PDB file of C-alpha atoms in Angstrom:
ATOM      1  CA  MET K   1     -34.722  52.514  41.299  1.00 68.00           C
ATOM      2  CA  LYS K   2     -34.033  52.764  37.706  1.00 72.00           C
ATOM      3  CA  LYS K   3     -30.317  51.592  37.911  1.00 75.00           C
ATOM      4  CA  LEU K   4     -31.735  48.632  40.171  1.00 67.00           C
ATOM      5  CA  PHE K   5     -34.293  47.749  37.336  1.00 65.00           C
ATOM      6  CA  LEU K   6     -31.490  47.879  34.623  1.00 64.00           C
ATOM      7  CA  LEU K   7     -29.205  45.971  36.553  1.00 65.00           C
ATOM      8  CA  GLY K   8     -32.075  43.460  37.540  1.00 64.00           C
ATOM      9  CA  LEU K   9     -32.737  43.389  33.551  1.00 59.00           C
ATOM     10  CA  THR K  10     -28.896  42.908  32.674  1.00 66.00           C
ATOM     11  CA  VAL K  11     -28.850  39.924  35.105  1.00 62.00           C
ATOM     12  CA  ILE K  12     -32.003  38.305  33.731  1.00 65.00           C
ATOM     13  CA  LEU K  13     -30.318  38.670  30.093  1.00 61.00           C
ATOM     14  CA  PHE K  14     -27.003  37.552  31.107  1.00 64.00           C
ATOM     15  CA  PHE K  15     -28.393  34.375  32.819  1.00 65.00           C
ATOM     16  CA  ASN K  16     -30.873  33.612  30.160  1.00 65.00           C
ATOM     17  CA  CYS K  17     -28.836  33.964  26.930  1.00 67.00           C
ATOM     18  CA  GLU K  18     -27.916  30.603  25.260  1.00 68.00           C
ATOM     19  CA  LYS K  19     -24.480  30.268  24.458  1.00 70.00           C
ATOM     20  CA  PRO K  20     -24.263  29.510  21.058  1.00 73.00           C
ATOM     21  CA  LYS K  21     -23.339  26.080  19.859  1.00 81.00           C
ATOM     22  CA  GLN K  22     -19.876  25.017  19.071  1.00 85.00           C
ATOM     23  CA  ARG K  23     -19.705  24.053  15.145  1.00 85.00           C
ATOM     24  CA  TYR K  24     -16.352  24.105  14.098  1.00 87.00           C
ATOM     25  CA  PHE K  25     -13.474  21.891  15.654  1.00 88.00           C
ATOM     26  CA  SER K  26      -9.706  21.348  15.303  1.00 93.00           C
ATOM     27  CA  ALA K  27      -9.772  17.876  17.307  1.00 94.00           C
ATOM     28  CA  SER K  28     -12.360  15.369  17.309  1.00 95.00           C
ATOM     29  CA  PRO K  29     -12.854  11.447  17.372  1.00 97.00           C
ATOM     30  CA  GLU K  30     -13.948  11.970  13.820  1.00 97.00           C
ATOM     31  CA  ILE K  31     -10.809  13.929  12.850  1.00 97.00           C
ATOM     32  CA  ASN K  32      -8.581  11.238  14.461  1.00 97.00           C
ATOM     33  CA  SER K  33     -10.517   8.470  12.299  1.00 97.00           C
ATOM     34  CA  MET K  34      -9.943  10.693   9.146  1.00 97.00           C
ATOM     35  CA  LYS K  35      -6.502  11.017  10.091  1.00 96.00           C
ATOM     36  CA  ALA K  36      -5.904   7.117  10.649  1.00 97.00           C
ATOM     37  CA  SER K  37      -7.926   6.467   7.192  1.00 96.00           C
ATOM     38  CA  ILE K  38      -5.376   8.976   5.311  1.00 96.00           C
ATOM     39  CA  THR K  39      -2.601   6.732   6.994  1.00 96.00           C
ATOM     40  CA  GLU K  40      -4.047   3.459   5.922  1.00 96.00           C
ATOM     41  CA  TYR K  41      -4.586   4.571   2.504  1.00 95.00           C
ATOM     42  CA  GLY K  42      -1.153   5.656   2.109  1.00 93.00           C
ATOM     43  CA  ASN K  43       0.089   2.361   3.281  1.00 94.00           C
ATOM     44  CA  GLY K  44      -2.375   0.414   1.160  1.00 92.00           C
ATOM     45  CA  ASP K  45      -3.800  -0.920   4.060  1.00 95.00           C
ATOM     46  CA  TRP K  46      -7.420  -1.586   2.823  1.00 93.00           C
ATOM     47  CA  ASP K  47      -8.618  -3.624   5.280  1.00 94.00           C
ATOM     48  CA  THR K  48      -8.118  -1.403   8.230  1.00 97.00           C
ATOM     49  CA  TRP K  49      -9.163   1.484   5.790  1.00 96.00           C
ATOM     50  CA  THR K  50     -12.474   0.216   5.531  1.00 96.00           C
ATOM     51  CA  THR K  51     -13.305  -0.301   9.217  1.00 97.00           C
ATOM     52  CA  HIS K  52     -13.767   3.551   9.484  1.00 98.00           C
ATOM     53  CA  PHE K  53     -16.929   3.268   7.050  1.00 98.00           C
ATOM     54  CA  SER K  54     -20.426   2.078   7.451  1.00 98.00           C
ATOM     55  CA  ASP K  55     -21.499  -0.810   5.494  1.00 96.00           C
ATOM     56  CA  THR K  56     -23.808   1.185   3.188  1.00 97.00           C
ATOM     57  CA  ALA K  57     -21.395   3.911   3.016  1.00 98.00           C
ATOM     58  CA  LYS K  58     -21.189   5.934  -0.070  1.00 98.00           C
ATOM     59  CA  VAL K  59     -18.359   7.394  -2.102  1.00 98.00           C
ATOM     60  CA  PHE K  60     -18.284  10.174  -4.477  1.00 97.00           C
ATOM     61  CA  ALA K  61     -15.127  10.633  -6.232  1.00 95.00           C
ATOM     62  CA  ASN K  62     -15.250  13.611  -8.606  1.00 94.00           C
ATOM     63  CA  SER K  63     -18.896  12.647  -9.710  1.00 94.00           C
ATOM     64  CA  LYS K  64     -22.279  12.680  -8.632  1.00 95.00           C
ATOM     65  CA  LYS K  65     -22.807   8.872  -9.282  1.00 97.00           C
ATOM     66  CA  ALA K  66     -21.943   7.165  -5.886  1.00 97.00           C
ATOM     67  CA  SER K  67     -19.883   4.050  -5.423  1.00 97.00           C
ATOM     68  CA  SER K  68     -19.622   1.434  -2.760  1.00 97.00           C
ATOM     69  CA  ILE K  69     -16.493   1.164  -0.550  1.00 95.00           C
ATOM     70  CA  THR K  70     -15.687  -2.047  -2.530  1.00 95.00           C
ATOM     71  CA  GLU K  71     -16.323  -0.332  -6.039  1.00 96.00           C
ATOM     72  CA  PHE K  72     -14.086   2.634  -4.775  1.00 96.00           C
ATOM     73  CA  LYS K  73     -11.233   0.080  -3.267  1.00 93.00           C
ATOM     74  CA  LYS K  74     -11.039  -1.559  -6.312  1.00 94.00           C
ATOM     75  CA  GLY K  75     -10.933   1.633  -8.510  1.00 94.00           C
ATOM     76  CA  GLU K  76      -8.156   3.169  -6.414  1.00 94.00           C
ATOM     77  CA  ALA K  77      -6.120  -0.176  -6.360  1.00 91.00           C
ATOM     78  CA  ASP K  78      -6.163  -0.146 -10.300  1.00 93.00           C
ATOM     79  CA  LEU K  79      -5.139   3.201 -10.232  1.00 93.00           C
ATOM     80  CA  LEU K  80      -2.641   2.894  -7.506  1.00 95.00           C
ATOM     81  CA  SER K  81      -0.908   0.021  -9.552  1.00 94.00           C
ATOM     82  CA  ASN K  82       0.554   2.755 -11.992  1.00 95.00           C
ATOM     83  CA  PHE K  83       2.476   4.188  -8.988  1.00 96.00           C
ATOM     84  CA  SER K  84       5.582   3.029  -7.114  1.00 97.00           C
ATOM     85  CA  SER K  85       4.676   5.457  -4.498  1.00 96.00           C
ATOM     86  CA  TYR K  86       1.729   7.743  -3.415  1.00 96.00           C
ATOM     87  CA  SER K  87       0.536   9.532  -0.420  1.00 95.00           C
ATOM     88  CA  PHE K  88      -1.064  12.849   1.063  1.00 96.00           C
ATOM     89  CA  VAL K  89       1.741  15.443   1.579  1.00 96.00           C
ATOM     90  CA  ASP K  90       1.105  16.481   5.183  1.00 92.00           C
ATOM     91  CA  LYS K  91       2.805  19.886   4.686  1.00 94.00           C
ATOM     92  CA  GLY K  92       0.061  22.432   3.904  1.00 93.00           C
ATOM     93  CA  SER K  93      -2.585  20.129   4.724  1.00 95.00           C
ATOM     94  CA  TRP K  94      -5.283  20.722   7.157  1.00 95.00           C
ATOM     95  CA  MET K  95      -8.593  19.281   8.700  1.00 97.00           C
ATOM     96  CA  GLU K  96     -11.570  20.430  10.383  1.00 97.00           C
ATOM     97  CA  MET K  97     -14.921  19.200  11.806  1.00 97.00           C
ATOM     98  CA  VAL K  98     -18.219  21.129  11.240  1.00 96.00           C
ATOM     99  CA  ILE K  99     -21.779  20.401  12.658  1.00 95.00           C
ATOM    100  CA  ASP K 100     -23.854  21.897   9.828  1.00 94.00           C
ATOM    101  CA  SER K 101     -26.930  23.839  10.528  1.00 92.00           C
ATOM    102  CA  THR K 102     -29.145  20.638  10.180  1.00 95.00           C
ATOM    103  CA  GLU K 103     -26.766  18.967  12.736  1.00 95.00           C
ATOM    104  CA  GLU K 104     -24.870  16.781  10.334  1.00 97.00           C
ATOM    105  CA  THR K 105     -21.434  16.049  11.438  1.00 97.00           C
ATOM    106  CA  TRP K 106     -18.647  16.554   8.460  1.00 98.00           C
ATOM    107  CA  VAL K 107     -14.784  16.526   8.412  1.00 98.00           C
ATOM    108  CA  ASN K 108     -13.306  18.456   5.875  1.00 98.00           C
ATOM    109  CA  TYR K 109      -9.752  17.826   4.305  1.00 98.00           C
ATOM    110  CA  TRP K 110      -7.533  19.508   1.985  1.00 98.00           C
ATOM    111  CA  ALA K 111      -4.273  18.347   1.019  1.00 97.00           C
ATOM    112  CA  THR K 112      -1.989  17.614  -1.954  1.00 97.00           C
ATOM    113  CA  TRP K 113      -1.942  14.086  -3.017  1.00 97.00           C
ATOM    114  CA  GLN K 114       1.439  12.903  -4.577  1.00 97.00           C
ATOM    115  CA  GLY K 115       2.382   9.970  -6.751  1.00 97.00           C
ATOM    116  CA  LYS K 116       5.552   8.718  -8.558  1.00 97.00           C
ATOM    117  CA  LEU K 117       4.463   6.937 -11.726  1.00 97.00           C
ATOM    118  CA  LYS K 118       6.333   3.703 -11.781  1.00 96.00           C
ATOM    119  CA  ALA K 119       6.710   3.749 -15.851  1.00 92.00           C
ATOM    120  CA  ASN K 120       8.854   7.066 -15.851  1.00 93.00           C
ATOM    121  CA  ASP K 121       9.375   8.282 -12.304  1.00 95.00           C
ATOM    122  CA  GLN K 122       7.522  11.423 -12.683  1.00 96.00           C
ATOM    123  CA  THR K 123       6.007  12.852  -9.756  1.00 97.00           C
ATOM    124  CA  ILE K 124       2.193  14.103 -10.036  1.00 96.00           C
ATOM    125  CA  ASN K 125       0.952  16.479  -7.512  1.00 96.00           C
ATOM    126  CA  ILE K 126      -2.849  17.147  -7.148  1.00 96.00           C
ATOM    127  CA  PRO K 127      -4.593  19.228  -4.567  1.00 96.00           C
ATOM    128  CA  ILE K 128      -7.590  17.389  -3.243  1.00 97.00           C
ATOM    129  CA  HIS K 129     -10.500  18.200  -0.973  1.00 98.00           C
ATOM    130  CA  ILE K 130     -12.428  15.390   0.820  1.00 98.00           C
ATOM    131  CA  SER K 131     -15.627  15.836   3.086  1.00 98.00           C
ATOM    132  CA  SER K 132     -16.559  12.830   4.987  1.00 98.00           C
ATOM    133  CA  ARG K 133     -20.069  12.739   6.676  1.00 98.00           C
ATOM    134  CA  PHE K 134     -20.103  10.983   9.945  1.00 98.00           C
ATOM    135  CA  VAL K 135     -22.872   9.151  11.724  1.00 98.00           C
ATOM    136  CA  ASP K 136     -22.226   7.146  14.762  1.00 97.00           C
ATOM    137  CA  GLY K 137     -18.105   7.152  14.521  1.00 96.00           C
ATOM    138  CA  LYS K 138     -18.468   6.232  11.104  1.00 98.00           C
ATOM    139  CA  VAL K 139     -18.203   7.438   7.488  1.00 98.00           C
ATOM    140  CA  VAL K 140     -21.481   7.266   5.532  1.00 98.00           C
ATOM    141  CA  ILE K 141     -20.605   9.647   2.736  1.00 98.00           C
ATOM    142  CA  LEU K 142     -17.242  10.333   1.503  1.00 98.00           C
ATOM    143  CA  GLU K 143     -16.964  13.207  -1.343  1.00 98.00           C
ATOM    144  CA  SER K 144     -13.738  13.899  -2.945  1.00 97.00           C
ATOM    145  CA  TYR K 145     -12.884  16.572  -5.571  1.00 96.00           C
ATOM    146  CA  TYR K 146      -9.598  16.943  -7.350  1.00 96.00           C
ATOM    147  CA  ASP K 147      -8.345  17.916 -10.739  1.00 94.00           C
ATOM    148  CA  SER K 148      -7.790  14.805 -12.596  1.00 91.00           C
ATOM    149  CA  ALA K 149      -6.026  16.571 -15.882  1.00 93.00           C
ATOM    150  CA  PRO K 150      -2.589  16.124 -14.665  1.00 92.00           C
ATOM    151  CA  LEU K 151      -2.819  12.361 -13.888  1.00 92.00           C
ATOM    152  CA  ASN K 152      -4.749  11.752 -17.065  1.00 92.00           C
ATOM    153  CA  LYS K 153      -2.266  13.290 -19.361  1.00 93.00           C
ATOM    154  CA  ALA K 154       0.225  11.552 -17.526  1.00 93.00           C
ATOM    155  CA  LEU K 155      -1.051   8.296 -17.987  1.00 90.00           C
ATOM    156  CA  ALA K 156      -2.218   8.957 -21.623  1.00 91.00           C
ATOM    157  CA  ASP K 157       1.550  10.213 -22.459  1.00 89.00           C
ATOM    158  CA  ILE K 158       2.744   6.482 -21.192  1.00 88.00           C
ATOM    159  CA  ASP K 159      -0.198   4.860 -23.035  1.00 86.00           C
ATOM    160  CA  ALA K 160       0.988   6.630 -26.319  1.00 86.00           C
ATOM    161  CA  GLU K 161       4.804   6.244 -25.522  1.00 81.00           C
ATOM    162  CA  ASN K 162       3.604   2.346 -25.129  1.00 80.00           C
ATOM    163  CA  ALA K 163       2.105   2.381 -28.230  1.00 79.00           C
ATOM    164  CA  LEU K 164       5.173   3.298 -30.317  1.00 66.00           C
ATOM    165  CA  PRO K 165       7.086   1.218 -32.558  1.00 70.00           C
ATOM    166  CA  ALA K 166      10.546   0.153 -30.801  1.00 63.00           C
ATOM    167  CA  ASP K 167      12.755   2.178 -33.232  1.00 60.00           C
ATOM    168  CA  GLU K 168      10.696   5.357 -32.201  1.00 57.00           C
ATOM    169  CA  LYS K 169      10.821   4.455 -28.662  1.00 53.00           C
ATOM    170  CA  GLU K 170      14.843   4.102 -28.819  1.00 59.00           C
ATOM    171  CA  MET K 171      14.796   7.384 -30.665  1.00 54.00           C
ATOM    172  CA  ILE K 172      12.757   9.280 -27.780  1.00 52.00           C
ATOM    173  CA  GLY K 173      14.888   7.660 -25.215  1.00 53.00           C
ATOM    174  CA  LYS K 174      18.083   9.019 -26.733  1.00 53.00           C
ATOM    175  CA  ILE K 175      16.446  12.551 -27.036  1.00 54.00           C
ATOM    176  CA  ASN K 176      15.220  12.152 -23.088  1.00 51.00           C
ATOM    177  CA  VAL K 177      18.935  11.504 -22.060  1.00 44.00           C
ATOM    178  CA  PHE K 178      19.971  15.233 -23.031  1.00 44.00           C
TER     179      PHE K 178
END
């Protein structure tokens, strides 16, 4: 009788236990959207890139101050005009989707951003993390974090060299040949 009672209790517990909700994903429509937006960013296809965002989306790029998609696109276009090429490096990058404890859907992306400066062909590599909150298939918040120091230094060095008198630029050019 005791065994029958324990078996019955075990069966009741087994069937009444709720399976934990899946919270981490390596494939989803939101991840596909993020992958497409990364490709569109790399191609400079800003019109298609914009389609992944809600009209009221907020972008936080290394800042607690939000920008609109329009403001972000303009800032990126200005920055990227300094580069002959740029992209996110596929090797070592990865992406995941998380449904957090408040039931918000976030896609996280870790990668290295790489760009080649027009002025001196210097390649800049910057590790970056992007988190995008999705609602109804659209990004409503994009947060990106990265160390901008290598980029700022490279651009400052170019500005400093451009500010030099012509004879000093010529001397630097001869030194750089060796």
